[in-house]
Amino acid sequence: MLGRDEFEITLELRPRGPPGAPFSSLRDFYMIRPLSVLAVAAAMLALPSTSSLADRAKADACAAGLSPDAKLIYSSIIGKMAPGVDLVATVKSQARSLVMAGKLERAQAQSAAQSAGGCLRQAL
């Protein structure tokens, strides 16, 4: 069993970080490391959103030339677009609901949906 004097000596011999390091002990080092890993991970998650903004701009430029019916479908879907979304099912469902709501004529729904789908594909 260690006496009080021996215990204090043992504490003084604990390993310390390198001189000039921002941490004073290994415990501090291991606490800083996960935080830096989280910061790098957050930065990596932000990178794909930059490329999707460029694709969104391309899709918006395409949508500028659409008919009013196709623009209606496009504008109701573009905010919901994400990688992995089934584009055909989403466009079909949205066009159907717009027809049922009386906002889109049934006769023009298919051609408008195809035109809108072409622009929406660019956003993916």
Backbone as JSON, one array per atom type, in Angstrom:
{
  "sequence": "MLGRDEFEITLELRPRGPPGAPFSSLRDFYMIRPLSVLAVAAAMLALPSTSSLADRAKADACAAGLSPDAKLIYSSIIGKMAPGVDLVATVKSQARSLVMAGKLERAQAQSAAQSAGGCLRQAL",
  "N": [[0.84, -1.17, 0.0], [0.51, 2.21, -0.78], [1.96, 5.02, 0.75], [1.11, 8.4, 1.74], [3.08, 10.22, 0.79], [4.35, 8.7, -1.2], [2.27, 8.36, -2.98], [1.83, 10.96, -3.93], [4.2, 11.34, -5.32], [3.91, 9.45, -7.31], [1.81, 10.57, -8.78], [3.08, 12.79, -9.81], [4.73, 11.65, -11.66], [3.19, 10.96, -13.77], [2.51, 10.53, -17.24], [2.91, 13.26, -19.44], [1.72, 15.54, -21.96], [3.44, 16.42, -25.04], [5.95, 19.05, -24.94], [4.69, 22.33, -25.31], [2.32, 21.54, -26.42], [-1.27, 21.75, -26.91], [-2.57, 20.49, -24.87], [-2.44, 19.18, -21.54], [-2.21, 16.67, -20.5], [-2.45, 13.13, -21.13], [-5.09, 12.41, -20.94], [-6.42, 14.78, -21.58], [-5.58, 14.93, -24.21], [-6.86, 12.73, -25.4], [-9.47, 13.57, -25.14], [-9.64, 15.77, -26.8], [-9.16, 14.72, -29.3], [-11.51, 13.16, -30.25], [-13.25, 15.31, -30.69], [-12.02, 16.72, -32.76], [-12.21, 14.85, -34.77], [-14.96, 14.77, -35.09], [-15.37, 17.35, -36.07], [-14.08, 17.22, -38.55], [-15.67, 15.28, -39.77], [-18.12, 16.64, -39.9], [-17.46, 18.67, -41.68], [-17.01, 17.15, -43.98], [-19.56, 16.19, -44.48], [-20.79, 18.49, -45.28], [-19.77, 19.0, -47.79], [-21.02, 17.46, -50.01], [-23.43, 18.83, -50.29], [-22.8, 21.2, -51.56], [-22.26, 20.46, -54.22], [-24.78, 19.56, -54.9], [-26.2, 21.9, -54.92], [-25.28, 23.11, -57.22], [-26.29, 21.36, -59.13], [-28.96, 21.78, -58.68], [-29.24, 24.4, -59.58], [-28.84, 23.99, -62.29], [-31.08, 22.42, -62.86], [-33.1, 24.26, -62.25], [-32.64, 26.16, -64.24], [-33.31, 24.68, -66.47], [-36.02, 24.29, -65.92], [-37.04, 26.79, -66.33], [-37.78, 26.99, -68.96], [-40.03, 25.44, -69.2], [-43.49, 24.43, -69.75], [-46.43, 26.03, -68.29], [-47.93, 24.07, -66.85], [-46.07, 21.99, -66.51], [-44.17, 23.38, -65.04], [-45.59, 23.74, -62.7], [-45.73, 21.12, -61.68], [-42.97, 20.63, -61.42], [-42.18, 22.64, -59.55], [-43.57, 21.81, -57.31], [-42.3, 19.52, -56.58], [-39.48, 19.8, -56.49], [-38.32, 20.68, -54.04], [-38.43, 18.41, -52.51], [-36.67, 16.64, -53.55], [-34.05, 14.29, -53.42], [-31.0, 12.39, -53.3], [-31.49, 9.03, -54.26], [-34.24, 9.02, -54.3], [-37.18, 7.78, -55.82], [-37.7, 8.85, -58.82], [-39.58, 8.62, -60.95], [-41.87, 7.5, -59.7], [-42.38, 9.5, -57.82], [-42.91, 11.79, -59.41], [-45.11, 10.86, -60.86], [-46.98, 10.39, -58.79], [-47.26, 13.0, -57.74], [-48.23, 14.41, -59.97], [-50.65, 13.09, -60.32], [-51.97, 13.79, -57.92], [-52.17, 16.55, -58.29], [-53.9, 16.66, -60.49], [-56.19, 15.52, -59.35], [-56.75, 17.48, -57.48], [-57.62, 19.45, -59.1], [-55.9, 21.29, -60.2], [-54.46, 20.76, -62.41], [-54.92, 19.79, -65.75], [-56.18, 16.68, -66.87], [-55.59, 15.76, -69.44], [-53.23, 17.05, -70.16], [-51.46, 16.2, -68.27], [-49.66, 13.95, -68.46], [-47.72, 14.64, -70.46], [-46.74, 17.0, -69.33], [-45.7, 16.0, -66.94], [-43.64, 14.38, -67.9], [-41.95, 16.3, -69.06], [-41.32, 17.87, -66.8], [-40.07, 15.91, -65.27], [-37.74, 15.48, -66.73], [-36.26, 17.8, -66.2], [-36.13, 17.63, -63.41], [-34.56, 15.38, -63.1], [-32.03, 16.34, -63.51], [-31.43, 17.53, -61.14], [-30.71, 15.55, -59.44]],
  "CA": [[0.0, 0.0, 0.0], [1.31, 3.43, -0.89], [1.73, 6.08, 1.72], [0.74, 9.68, 1.14], [4.23, 10.76, 0.06], [4.57, 7.89, -2.39], [1.16, 8.63, -3.89], [2.09, 12.25, -4.58], [5.29, 11.14, -6.27], [3.34, 8.71, -8.43], [1.04, 11.51, -9.59], [4.0, 13.67, -10.51], [5.39, 10.9, -12.73], [2.23, 10.66, -14.84], [2.95, 11.06, -18.54], [2.35, 14.53, -19.88], [1.79, 15.77, -23.39], [4.7, 17.02, -25.47], [6.06, 20.47, -24.61], [4.06, 23.24, -26.27], [1.06, 20.99, -26.93], [-2.42, 22.44, -26.32], [-3.13, 19.7, -23.79], [-1.45, 18.99, -20.49], [-2.11, 15.27, -20.12], [-3.0, 12.21, -22.13], [-6.55, 12.47, -20.84], [-6.83, 15.93, -22.38], [-5.34, 14.59, -25.62], [-7.92, 11.83, -25.87], [-10.74, 14.31, -25.18], [-9.58, 16.68, -27.94], [-9.15, 13.94, -30.53], [-12.85, 12.91, -30.81], [-13.84, 16.56, -31.15], [-11.47, 17.06, -34.08], [-12.79, 13.89, -35.71], [-16.33, 15.24, -35.36], [-15.29, 18.55, -36.91], [-13.76, 16.77, -39.91], [-16.86, 14.6, -40.3], [-19.11, 17.67, -40.23], [-17.0, 19.33, -42.91], [-17.21, 16.23, -45.1], [-20.99, 16.14, -44.76], [-21.18, 19.73, -45.93], [-19.27, 19.01, -49.16], [-21.97, 17.05, -51.05], [-24.5, 19.81, -50.48], [-22.33, 22.2, -52.51], [-22.46, 19.96, -55.58], [-26.21, 19.47, -55.18], [-26.67, 23.24, -55.25], [-24.96, 23.35, -58.63], [-27.26, 20.58, -59.88], [-30.25, 22.46, -58.51], [-29.23, 25.56, -60.47], [-29.02, 23.45, -63.63], [-32.48, 22.01, -62.96], [-33.91, 25.48, -62.28], [-32.47, 26.76, -65.57], [-34.11, 23.84, -67.36], [-37.43, 24.51, -65.6], [-37.46, 28.11, -66.82], [-38.36, 26.82, -70.29], [-41.16, 24.5, -69.17], [-44.86, 24.95, -69.85], [-46.95, 26.32, -66.94], [-48.32, 22.83, -66.16], [-44.84, 21.29, -66.12], [-43.56, 24.18, -63.96], [-46.36, 23.45, -61.49], [-45.25, 19.83, -61.19], [-41.57, 20.82, -61.03], [-42.06, 23.43, -58.32], [-44.13, 21.08, -56.17], [-41.45, 18.37, -56.26], [-38.04, 20.09, -56.4], [-37.88, 20.77, -52.65], [-38.42, 17.07, -51.91], [-35.71, 15.79, -54.26], [-32.82, 13.89, -52.72], [-30.45, 11.17, -53.91], [-32.17, 7.8, -53.85], [-35.69, 9.15, -54.46], [-37.7, 7.2, -57.06], [-38.17, 10.02, -59.56], [-40.79, 8.31, -61.72], [-42.99, 7.34, -58.77], [-42.65, 10.8, -57.2], [-43.55, 12.66, -60.4], [-46.44, 10.29, -61.15], [-47.84, 10.64, -57.63], [-47.54, 14.43, -57.63], [-49.1, 14.78, -61.09], [-51.98, 12.55, -60.02], [-52.61, 14.6, -56.87], [-52.52, 17.86, -58.86], [-55.1, 16.45, -61.31], [-57.31, 15.31, -58.42], [-57.04, 18.76, -56.83], [-58.15, 20.37, -60.11], [-54.89, 22.29, -60.57], [-53.82, 20.32, -63.64], [-55.83, 19.05, -66.63], [-55.77, 15.29, -67.06], [-55.07, 15.59, -70.8], [-51.86, 17.57, -70.24], [-50.68, 15.73, -67.12], [-48.56, 13.05, -68.81], [-46.63, 15.36, -71.14], [-46.16, 17.93, -68.35], [-44.92, 15.21, -65.99], [-42.42, 13.96, -68.58], [-41.08, 17.47, -69.18], [-40.84, 18.21, -65.46], [-39.16, 14.84, -64.87], [-36.45, 15.7, -67.38], [-35.53, 18.83, -65.44], [-35.89, 17.12, -62.06], [-33.46, 14.41, -63.17], [-30.77, 17.09, -63.43], [-31.19, 17.92, -59.74], [-30.22, 14.38, -58.68]],
  "C": [[0.89, 1.24, 0.0], [0.95, 4.41, 0.21], [1.42, 7.38, 0.99], [1.87, 10.28, 0.31], [4.47, 9.99, -1.23], [3.48, 8.15, -3.44], [1.37, 9.95, -4.63], [3.2, 12.13, -5.6], [4.76, 10.43, -7.51], [2.56, 9.65, -9.35], [1.95, 12.43, -10.38], [4.68, 12.96, -11.68], [4.42, 10.51, -13.85], [2.72, 11.23, -16.16], [2.21, 12.34, -18.9], [2.45, 14.62, -21.39], [3.12, 16.39, -23.76], [4.74, 18.5, -25.13], [5.44, 21.34, -25.71], [2.75, 22.73, -26.82], [-0.12, 21.7, -26.26], [-3.09, 21.66, -25.21], [-2.04, 19.4, -22.78], [-1.32, 17.53, -20.07], [-2.68, 14.41, -21.24], [-4.52, 12.21, -22.11], [-7.08, 13.63, -21.67], [-6.66, 15.64, -23.87], [-6.47, 13.73, -26.16], [-9.29, 12.49, -25.85], [-10.78, 15.23, -26.39], [-9.72, 15.9, -29.24], [-10.55, 13.65, -31.07], [-13.52, 14.19, -31.33], [-13.31, 16.95, -32.52], [-12.0, 16.1, -35.14], [-14.21, 14.31, -36.07], [-16.32, 16.47, -36.26], [-14.98, 18.17, -38.36], [-14.96, 16.09, -40.54], [-17.93, 15.61, -40.69], [-18.73, 18.4, -41.51], [-17.23, 18.45, -44.13], [-18.69, 16.12, -45.46], [-21.46, 17.39, -45.49], [-20.76, 19.76, -47.4], [-20.29, 18.56, -50.2], [-23.07, 18.06, -51.29], [-24.08, 20.9, -51.46], [-22.56, 21.73, -53.94], [-23.95, 19.85, -55.9], [-26.8, 20.84, -55.48], [-26.4, 23.56, -56.71], [-25.94, 22.59, -59.51], [-28.64, 21.22, -59.81], [-30.33, 23.67, -59.44], [-29.44, 25.12, -61.91], [-30.49, 23.07, -63.86], [-33.4, 23.22, -63.03], [-33.82, 26.17, -63.64], [-33.28, 25.98, -66.6], [-35.6, 24.13, -67.16], [-37.93, 25.86, -66.1], [-38.12, 28.0, -68.19], [-39.55, 25.89, -70.33], [-42.5, 25.21, -69.37], [-45.37, 25.22, -68.43], [-47.35, 25.06, -66.16], [-47.09, 22.06, -65.67], [-44.13, 22.05, -65.0], [-44.27, 23.92, -62.64], [-45.89, 22.13, -60.86], [-43.82, 19.97, -60.65], [-41.47, 21.53, -59.68], [-42.62, 22.7, -57.1], [-43.24, 19.92, -55.74], [-40.02, 18.76, -55.91], [-37.53, 20.18, -54.96], [-37.76, 19.42, -51.97], [-37.36, 16.17, -52.52], [-34.47, 15.55, -53.41], [-32.28, 12.65, -53.43], [-31.17, 9.94, -53.37], [-33.68, 7.86, -53.99], [-36.08, 8.53, -55.8], [-38.39, 8.33, -57.83], [-39.48, 9.75, -60.28], [-42.0, 8.22, -60.8], [-43.37, 8.68, -58.14], [-43.38, 11.72, -58.16], [-44.96, 12.17, -60.7], [-47.42, 10.59, -60.02], [-48.23, 12.12, -57.53], [-48.46, 14.9, -58.75], [-50.52, 14.3, -60.83], [-52.68, 13.41, -58.97], [-52.97, 16.0, -57.37], [-53.75, 17.77, -59.76], [-56.31, 16.3, -60.4], [-57.71, 16.6, -57.72], [-57.6, 19.79, -57.81], [-57.17, 21.44, -60.54], [-54.23, 21.97, -61.9], [-54.84, 19.52, -64.45], [-55.28, 17.65, -66.87], [-55.11, 15.09, -68.42], [-53.61, 16.04, -70.92], [-50.94, 16.98, -69.16], [-49.48, 14.88, -67.53], [-47.41, 13.8, -69.48], [-45.95, 16.36, -70.19], [-45.27, 17.19, -67.36], [-43.6, 14.76, -66.63], [-41.44, 15.13, -68.71], [-40.48, 17.85, -67.83], [-39.82, 17.18, -64.97], [-37.78, 15.0, -65.49], [-35.62, 16.74, -66.65], [-35.19, 18.35, -64.03], [-34.73, 16.13, -62.03], [-32.11, 15.11, -63.04], [-30.43, 17.49, -61.99], [-30.64, 16.76, -58.91], [-28.74, 14.21, -58.79]]
}
